[in-house]
Tab-separated table of C-alpha atoms in Angstrom:
chain	number	residue	atom	x	y	z
A	1	MET	CA	40.755	66.304	-27.329
A	2	LEU	CA	38.124	68.922	-26.514
A	3	PRO	CA	37.474	69.643	-22.822
A	4	LEU	CA	34.345	68.355	-21.112
A	5	SER	CA	33.018	71.892	-20.622
A	6	PHE	CA	32.926	72.334	-24.417
A	7	HIS	CA	30.758	69.241	-24.868
A	8	ILE	CA	28.405	70.288	-22.069
A	9	GLY	CA	28.082	73.757	-23.587
A	10	SER	CA	27.364	72.313	-27.030
A	11	LEU	CA	24.687	70.054	-25.594
A	12	GLY	CA	23.090	72.998	-23.808
A	13	ILE	CA	22.954	74.957	-27.077
A	14	LEU	CA	21.246	72.070	-28.865
A	15	LEU	CA	18.655	71.722	-26.125
A	16	THR	CA	18.024	75.460	-26.108
A	17	LEU	CA	17.452	75.524	-29.857
A	18	ALA	CA	14.913	72.734	-29.512
A	19	ALA	CA	13.111	74.178	-26.508
A	20	THR	CA	10.175	75.695	-28.402
A	21	PRO	CA	7.492	73.328	-29.697
A	22	THR	CA	6.522	73.365	-33.332
A	23	VAL	CA	3.612	75.672	-34.052
A	24	TYR	CA	2.018	75.506	-37.487
A	25	ALA	CA	1.127	79.024	-38.486
A	26	ALA	CA	-2.234	79.487	-40.107
A	27	THR	CA	-3.978	82.606	-41.297
A	28	PRO	CA	-7.156	82.982	-39.219
A	29	THR	CA	-10.421	83.477	-41.004
A	30	PRO	CA	-12.467	86.563	-40.145
A	31	SER	CA	-14.867	84.523	-38.057
A	32	SER	CA	-12.048	82.847	-36.108
A	33	ALA	CA	-10.338	86.161	-35.505
A	34	SER	CA	-13.486	87.688	-34.093
A	35	SER	CA	-14.363	84.651	-32.000
A	36	SER	CA	-10.845	84.321	-30.569
A	37	SER	CA	-11.244	87.694	-28.892
A	38	SER	CA	-14.104	86.245	-26.848
A	39	GLY	CA	-12.060	83.176	-25.869
A	40	VAL	CA	-13.766	80.681	-28.208
A	41	GLY	CA	-12.897	79.965	-31.821
A	42	TYR	CA	-10.219	78.583	-34.076
A	43	GLY	CA	-7.561	81.071	-33.020
A	44	ALA	CA	-8.247	80.582	-29.315
A	45	CYS	CA	-8.387	76.810	-29.756
A	46	ARG	CA	-5.009	76.753	-31.519
A	47	THR	CA	-3.523	78.871	-28.753
A	48	GLU	CA	-4.872	76.484	-26.109
A	49	ILE	CA	-3.512	73.448	-27.970
A	50	ASP	CA	-0.082	75.031	-28.350
A	51	TRP	CA	0.094	75.978	-24.677
A	52	ILE	CA	-0.900	72.513	-23.416
A	53	ALA	CA	1.518	70.786	-25.803
A	54	TRP	CA	4.288	73.149	-24.737
A	55	LYS	CA	3.555	72.393	-21.094
A	56	GLU	CA	3.682	68.650	-21.774
A	57	GLN	CA	7.055	69.133	-23.444
A	58	ARG	CA	8.412	71.074	-20.468
A	59	GLU	CA	7.007	68.463	-18.085
A	60	PHE	CA	8.809	65.764	-20.064
A	61	ARG	CA	12.053	67.745	-20.012
A	62	SER	CA	11.770	68.216	-16.250
A	63	VAL	CA	11.437	64.445	-15.802
A	64	LEU	CA	14.623	63.922	-17.813
A	65	PHE	CA	16.801	66.797	-16.606
A	66	GLY	CA	15.073	67.880	-13.411
A	67	GLN	CA	13.635	71.200	-12.306
A	68	THR	CA	15.444	73.301	-9.733
A	69	ALA	CA	13.550	75.184	-7.064
A	70	ALA	CA	13.090	78.908	-7.611
A	71	GLU	CA	15.424	79.793	-4.744
A	72	LYS	CA	18.206	77.681	-6.303
A	73	ALA	CA	17.656	78.931	-9.846
A	74	LEU	CA	20.451	80.902	-11.476
A	75	VAL	CA	20.193	84.178	-13.344
A	76	SER	CA	18.478	83.859	-16.777
A	77	GLU	CA	16.495	80.748	-15.828
A	78	VAL	CA	12.900	80.862	-17.075
A	79	ARG	CA	9.651	79.809	-15.403
A	80	PHE	CA	6.034	79.824	-16.564
A	81	ALA	CA	3.007	80.844	-14.527
A	82	ASN	CA	0.216	78.304	-14.716
A	83	GLU	CA	-2.670	80.676	-14.041
A	84	ASP	CA	-2.215	83.334	-16.740
A	85	LYS	CA	0.539	81.681	-18.869
A	86	SER	CA	2.974	84.539	-18.270
A	87	ILE	CA	6.704	83.935	-18.730
A	88	TRP	CA	9.215	84.977	-16.049
A	89	ILE	CA	13.001	85.184	-15.982
A	90	LYS	CA	15.280	85.454	-12.979
A	91	THR	CA	17.264	88.684	-13.159
A	92	GLN	CA	18.920	88.791	-9.746
A	93	VAL	CA	20.193	86.269	-7.204
A	94	ALA	CA	19.983	87.034	-3.505
A	95	THR	CA	23.186	88.190	-1.835
A	96	SER	CA	23.966	88.722	1.828
A	97	SER	CA	24.708	92.158	3.196
A	98	MET	CA	28.318	93.295	3.295
A	99	SER	CA	30.059	96.356	4.592
A	100	SER	CA	30.277	97.846	1.111
A	101	SER	CA	26.830	96.891	-0.247
A	102	PRO	CA	23.403	96.027	1.207
A	103	ALA	CA	21.691	92.652	0.826
A	104	LYS	CA	19.843	91.973	-2.436
A	105	PRO	CA	16.768	89.726	-2.778
A	106	ASP	CA	15.947	87.264	-5.547
A	107	ILE	CA	14.044	88.989	-8.350
A	108	TRP	CA	11.898	87.515	-11.132
A	109	GLU	CA	10.673	89.791	-13.918
A	110	SER	CA	8.360	89.435	-16.899
A	111	VAL	CA	7.575	91.342	-20.078
A	112	ALA	CA	4.056	89.903	-20.246
A	113	GLU	CA	1.150	92.296	-20.472
A	114	GLY	CA	0.340	93.681	-17.035
A	115	TYR	CA	3.626	92.547	-15.431
A	116	LYS	CA	6.214	94.868	-16.997
A	117	SER	CA	6.633	96.839	-13.773
A	118	THR	CA	6.091	93.870	-11.426
A	119	THR	CA	8.747	91.812	-9.657
A	120	TRP	CA	8.264	88.452	-7.985
A	121	THR	CA	10.186	86.721	-5.242
A	122	ASP	CA	11.153	83.055	-5.139
A	123	THR	CA	8.076	82.313	-3.033
A	124	ASP	CA	5.792	83.994	-5.573
A	125	MET	CA	7.398	82.020	-8.376
A	126	GLU	CA	7.057	78.690	-6.567
A	127	ASP	CA	3.361	79.348	-5.924
A	128	ALA	CA	2.672	80.264	-9.553
A	129	THR	CA	4.890	77.868	-11.518
A	130	ASP	CA	3.308	75.057	-13.520
A	131	ILE	CA	6.212	72.584	-13.138
A	132	VAL	CA	7.092	71.340	-9.667
A	133	PRO	CA	10.786	70.995	-8.699
A	134	ARG	CA	12.127	67.480	-9.072
A	135	LYS	CA	15.298	65.503	-9.648
A	136	GLY	CA	15.769	64.344	-13.223
A	137	ILE	CA	16.522	60.836	-14.427
A	138	PHE	CA	19.899	61.884	-15.828
A	139	ALA	CA	20.840	63.348	-12.438
A	140	VAL	CA	20.917	59.854	-10.895
A	141	ARG	CA	24.501	58.881	-10.102
A	142	ARG	CA	26.289	55.557	-9.702
A	143	ARG	CA	24.078	53.849	-12.276
A	144	LEU	CA	24.915	52.323	-15.635
A	145	PRO	CA	23.212	53.722	-18.757
A	146	THR	CA	21.330	50.447	-19.203
A	147	GLU	CA	19.750	50.922	-15.775
A	148	LEU	CA	18.246	54.244	-16.885
A	149	ILE	CA	16.783	52.976	-20.170
A	150	PRO	CA	13.524	51.568	-18.679
A	151	HIS	CA	12.794	54.861	-16.920
A	152	LEU	CA	13.576	56.900	-20.044
A	153	ALA	CA	11.370	54.670	-22.182
A	154	GLN	CA	8.517	54.998	-19.695
A	155	ALA	CA	8.900	58.786	-19.624
A	156	TYR	CA	8.729	58.986	-23.418
A	157	ARG	CA	5.763	56.637	-23.517
A	158	THR	CA	3.999	58.879	-21.000
A	159	LEU	CA	4.651	61.878	-23.240
A	160	GLU	CA	3.089	60.035	-26.172
A	161	CYS	CA	0.010	59.141	-24.130
A	162	ARG	CA	-0.458	62.685	-22.856
A	163	LEU	CA	-0.133	64.192	-26.339
A	164	GLU	CA	-2.548	61.626	-27.740
A	165	ASN	CA	-4.890	62.445	-24.879
A	166	LEU	CA	-4.702	66.133	-25.810
A	167	CYS	CA	-5.725	65.523	-29.418
A	168	ARG	CA	-8.567	63.225	-28.399
A	169	LEU	CA	-9.744	65.882	-25.950
A	170	VAL	CA	-9.668	68.465	-28.741
A	171	GLN	CA	-11.725	66.149	-30.936
A	172	ILE	CA	-14.327	65.797	-28.191
A	173	SER	CA	-14.336	69.520	-27.390
A	174	THR	CA	-14.982	70.602	-30.979
A	175	ASN	CA	-18.341	68.791	-30.872
A	176	ILE	CA	-19.603	70.427	-27.665
A	177	LYS	CA	-22.339	73.010	-28.231
A	178	ASP	CA	-22.399	74.290	-24.651
A	179	SER	CA	-19.962	77.082	-23.776
A	180	ASP	CA	-19.116	75.610	-20.351
A	181	ALA	CA	-16.489	72.913	-19.773
A	182	GLN	CA	-17.901	69.398	-19.620
A	183	ASP	CA	-16.619	66.458	-17.559
A	184	VAL	CA	-15.392	63.692	-19.862
A	185	THR	CA	-13.274	60.544	-19.707
A	186	VAL	CA	-10.631	60.294	-22.400
A	187	LYS	CA	-9.720	56.730	-23.346
A	188	ILE	CA	-6.584	55.976	-25.350
A	189	LEU	CA	-5.617	52.429	-26.325
A	190	GLY	CA	-2.582	51.409	-24.293
A	191	CYS	CA	-2.817	54.393	-21.926
A	192	LEU	CA	-4.601	55.066	-18.665
A	193	ASP	CA	-8.089	56.544	-18.846
A	194	VAL	CA	-8.054	60.223	-17.897
A	195	GLU	CA	-10.960	62.019	-16.265
A	196	THR	CA	-10.761	65.662	-17.258
A	197	GLN	CA	-12.774	68.558	-18.661
A	198	THR	CA	-13.213	69.713	-22.225
A	199	LEU	CA	-11.512	72.825	-23.575
A	200	PRO	CA	-14.049	75.690	-23.717
A	201	ALA	CA	-11.867	77.513	-26.257
A	202	CYS	CA	-12.477	74.620	-28.659
A	203	HIS	CA	-16.281	74.494	-28.264
A	204	LEU	CA	-16.680	75.657	-31.853
A	205	PRO	CA	-20.411	74.848	-32.257
A	206	SER	CA	-21.156	77.286	-29.411
A	207	VAL	CA	-19.970	80.227	-31.547
A	208	GLN	CA	-22.455	81.685	-33.991
A	209	GLY	CA	-21.314	81.792	-37.592
A	210	THR	CA	-18.515	79.204	-37.449
A	211	LEU	CA	-18.519	76.357	-39.952
A	212	PRO	CA	-16.786	72.956	-39.697
A	213	THR	CA	-15.104	73.635	-43.048
A	214	GLN	CA	-13.192	76.606	-41.650
A	215	GLY	CA	-10.604	74.416	-39.995
A	216	ASN	CA	-9.853	71.059	-38.451
A	217	MET	CA	-8.442	71.421	-34.960
A	218	TRP	CA	-7.971	67.684	-34.493
A	219	ALA	CA	-5.824	67.410	-37.633
A	220	TYR	CA	-3.826	70.451	-36.527
A	221	CYS	CA	-3.256	68.896	-33.103
A	222	MET	CA	-2.177	65.544	-34.559
A	223	ALA	CA	0.294	67.150	-36.982
A	224	MET	CA	1.780	69.436	-34.337
A	225	THR	CA	2.129	66.759	-31.647
A	226	GLU	CA	3.607	64.276	-34.128
A	227	SER	CA	6.324	66.779	-34.997
A	228	LEU	CA	6.881	67.359	-31.290
A	229	ARG	CA	7.202	63.624	-30.581
A	230	VAL	CA	9.697	63.100	-33.396
A	231	ARG	CA	11.888	65.961	-32.252
A	232	GLU	CA	11.812	64.899	-28.602
A	233	ALA	CA	12.791	61.368	-29.644
A	234	GLN	CA	15.763	62.724	-31.595
A	235	ILE	CA	16.880	64.903	-28.690
A	236	LEU	CA	16.467	62.008	-26.260
A	237	LYS	CA	18.628	59.825	-28.508
A	238	LEU	CA	21.331	62.506	-28.586
A	239	VAL	CA	21.288	62.949	-24.817
A	240	VAL	CA	21.371	59.195	-24.148
A	241	GLU	CA	24.409	58.833	-26.421
A	242	TYR	CA	26.184	61.678	-24.652
A	243	ASP	CA	25.234	60.435	-21.186
A	244	SER	CA	26.320	56.884	-22.014
A	245	GLY	CA	29.717	58.089	-23.186
A	246	TYR	CA	30.131	60.271	-20.118
A	247	ARG	CA	29.148	57.508	-17.697
A	248	SER	CA	31.372	55.003	-19.517
A	249	GLY	CA	34.293	57.412	-19.202
A	250	LEU	CA	33.662	57.776	-15.489
A	251	GLN	CA	33.401	54.007	-15.116
A	252	PHE	CA	36.681	53.462	-16.984
A	253	SER	CA	38.460	56.106	-14.922
A	254	GLY	CA	37.208	54.464	-11.726
A	255	ILE	CA	38.377	51.024	-12.829
A	256	PHE	CA	41.762	52.381	-13.914
A	257	ARG	CA	42.142	54.193	-10.612
A	258	ALA	CA	41.387	50.980	-8.730
A	259	PHE	CA	43.931	49.163	-10.914
A	260	LEU	CA	46.614	51.711	-10.102
A	261	GLY	CA	45.778	51.350	-6.421
A	262	GLN	CA	46.142	47.572	-6.645
A	263	MET	CA	49.343	47.923	-8.642
A	264	ARG	CA	50.814	50.156	-5.998
A	265	GLY	CA	49.902	47.798	-3.201
A	266	VAL	CA	50.700	44.476	-4.879
A	267	VAL	CA	53.318	44.989	-7.591
A	268	LEU	CA	55.346	47.740	-5.988
A	269	GLY	CA	54.972	46.080	-2.607
A	270	SER	CA	56.345	42.821	-4.016
A	271	MET	CA	59.287	44.624	-5.604
A	272	ARG	CA	60.038	46.379	-2.326
A	273	SER	CA	59.900	43.067	-0.481
A	274	ALA	CA	62.236	41.486	-3.051
A	275	THR	CA	64.735	44.315	-2.609
A	276	THR	CA	64.646	43.882	1.141
A	277	MET	CA	65.178	40.135	0.799
A	278	ILE	CA	68.140	40.547	-1.584
A	279	THR	CA	69.723	42.990	0.843
A	280	ALA	CA	69.330	40.426	3.607
A	281	PHE	CA	71.365	37.887	1.575
A	282	SER	CA	74.536	39.903	2.262
A	283	ARG	CA	74.371	38.876	5.891
A	284	VAL	CA	74.352	35.132	5.109
A	285	PRO	CA	77.817	33.561	5.835
A	286	CYS	CA	79.672	31.956	2.932
A	287	PHE	CA	81.100	28.412	3.284
A	288	ILE	CA	82.546	27.770	-0.182
A	289	ALA	CA	85.972	28.542	-1.591
A	290	ALA	CA	84.588	30.954	-4.166
A	291	CYS	CA	83.539	33.227	-1.371
A	292	ASP	CA	87.122	33.621	-0.086
A	293	ASP	CA	88.993	36.729	-0.974
A	294	SER	CA	91.397	36.191	-3.826
A	295	PRO	CA	95.089	36.130	-2.753
A	296	ASP	CA	97.130	39.174	-3.281
A	297	GLY	CA	99.313	39.233	-6.326
A	298	SER	CA	102.373	39.874	-4.198
């Protein structure tokens, strides 16, 4: 039987391979390439859609598995800055000063443009991150798998609503002629109404020379988010199966341990009492002839 560490490592590899959302590559037209440099156009709109969908995926993962605080993060953990979308990785964990070496602080580094020679501390990372630290659903202990199912289903349903909200927002934004963000209310059947602002990068009518036939951002968003939903559902199914088996094993081991404790106290205690009682029989006087010593043969 393979050790538990092997299964945990295998699960981590699967989750790592599925960490990046699906992005449908498309060759930009000349007009979209030129307009994306100014922040509005098909290229810029696709980039904005991908980033928001990726953030929704990471938000969903944090609800399931939790998000550790920057100061508790281990080396090689990754965080994303919400303001400029830069990606950071922890390269050093703080250590206390010793006689042989000085104290070392926590260090976060990035290869993003403009940050290659910049280092951040845990405080900087906490202020800039787009996902707040939280405890995940699977981190809850002393609960049966069936008790977690309603919370997992609600989390997945929330992901569906937020992705559907994104595509509806893209559909609204592509019809805005003004270059500034507009306040809108996005209504999705079965989901809460969301008051938000349109995506200026997707205000395609505000760019001179663009034509509706050059691309369909709403169709792109629907195809990409559908692929994302399907993959997250498959990963969630895998994790629930693993977690259920792990929790069932812990439950069985606890029951078996309690059984052994009862066996020691009841069964072995009864046998010990029986032995003591049989030993006490030797002190009972005998009043029958069979108890007399047999006569000597002499």
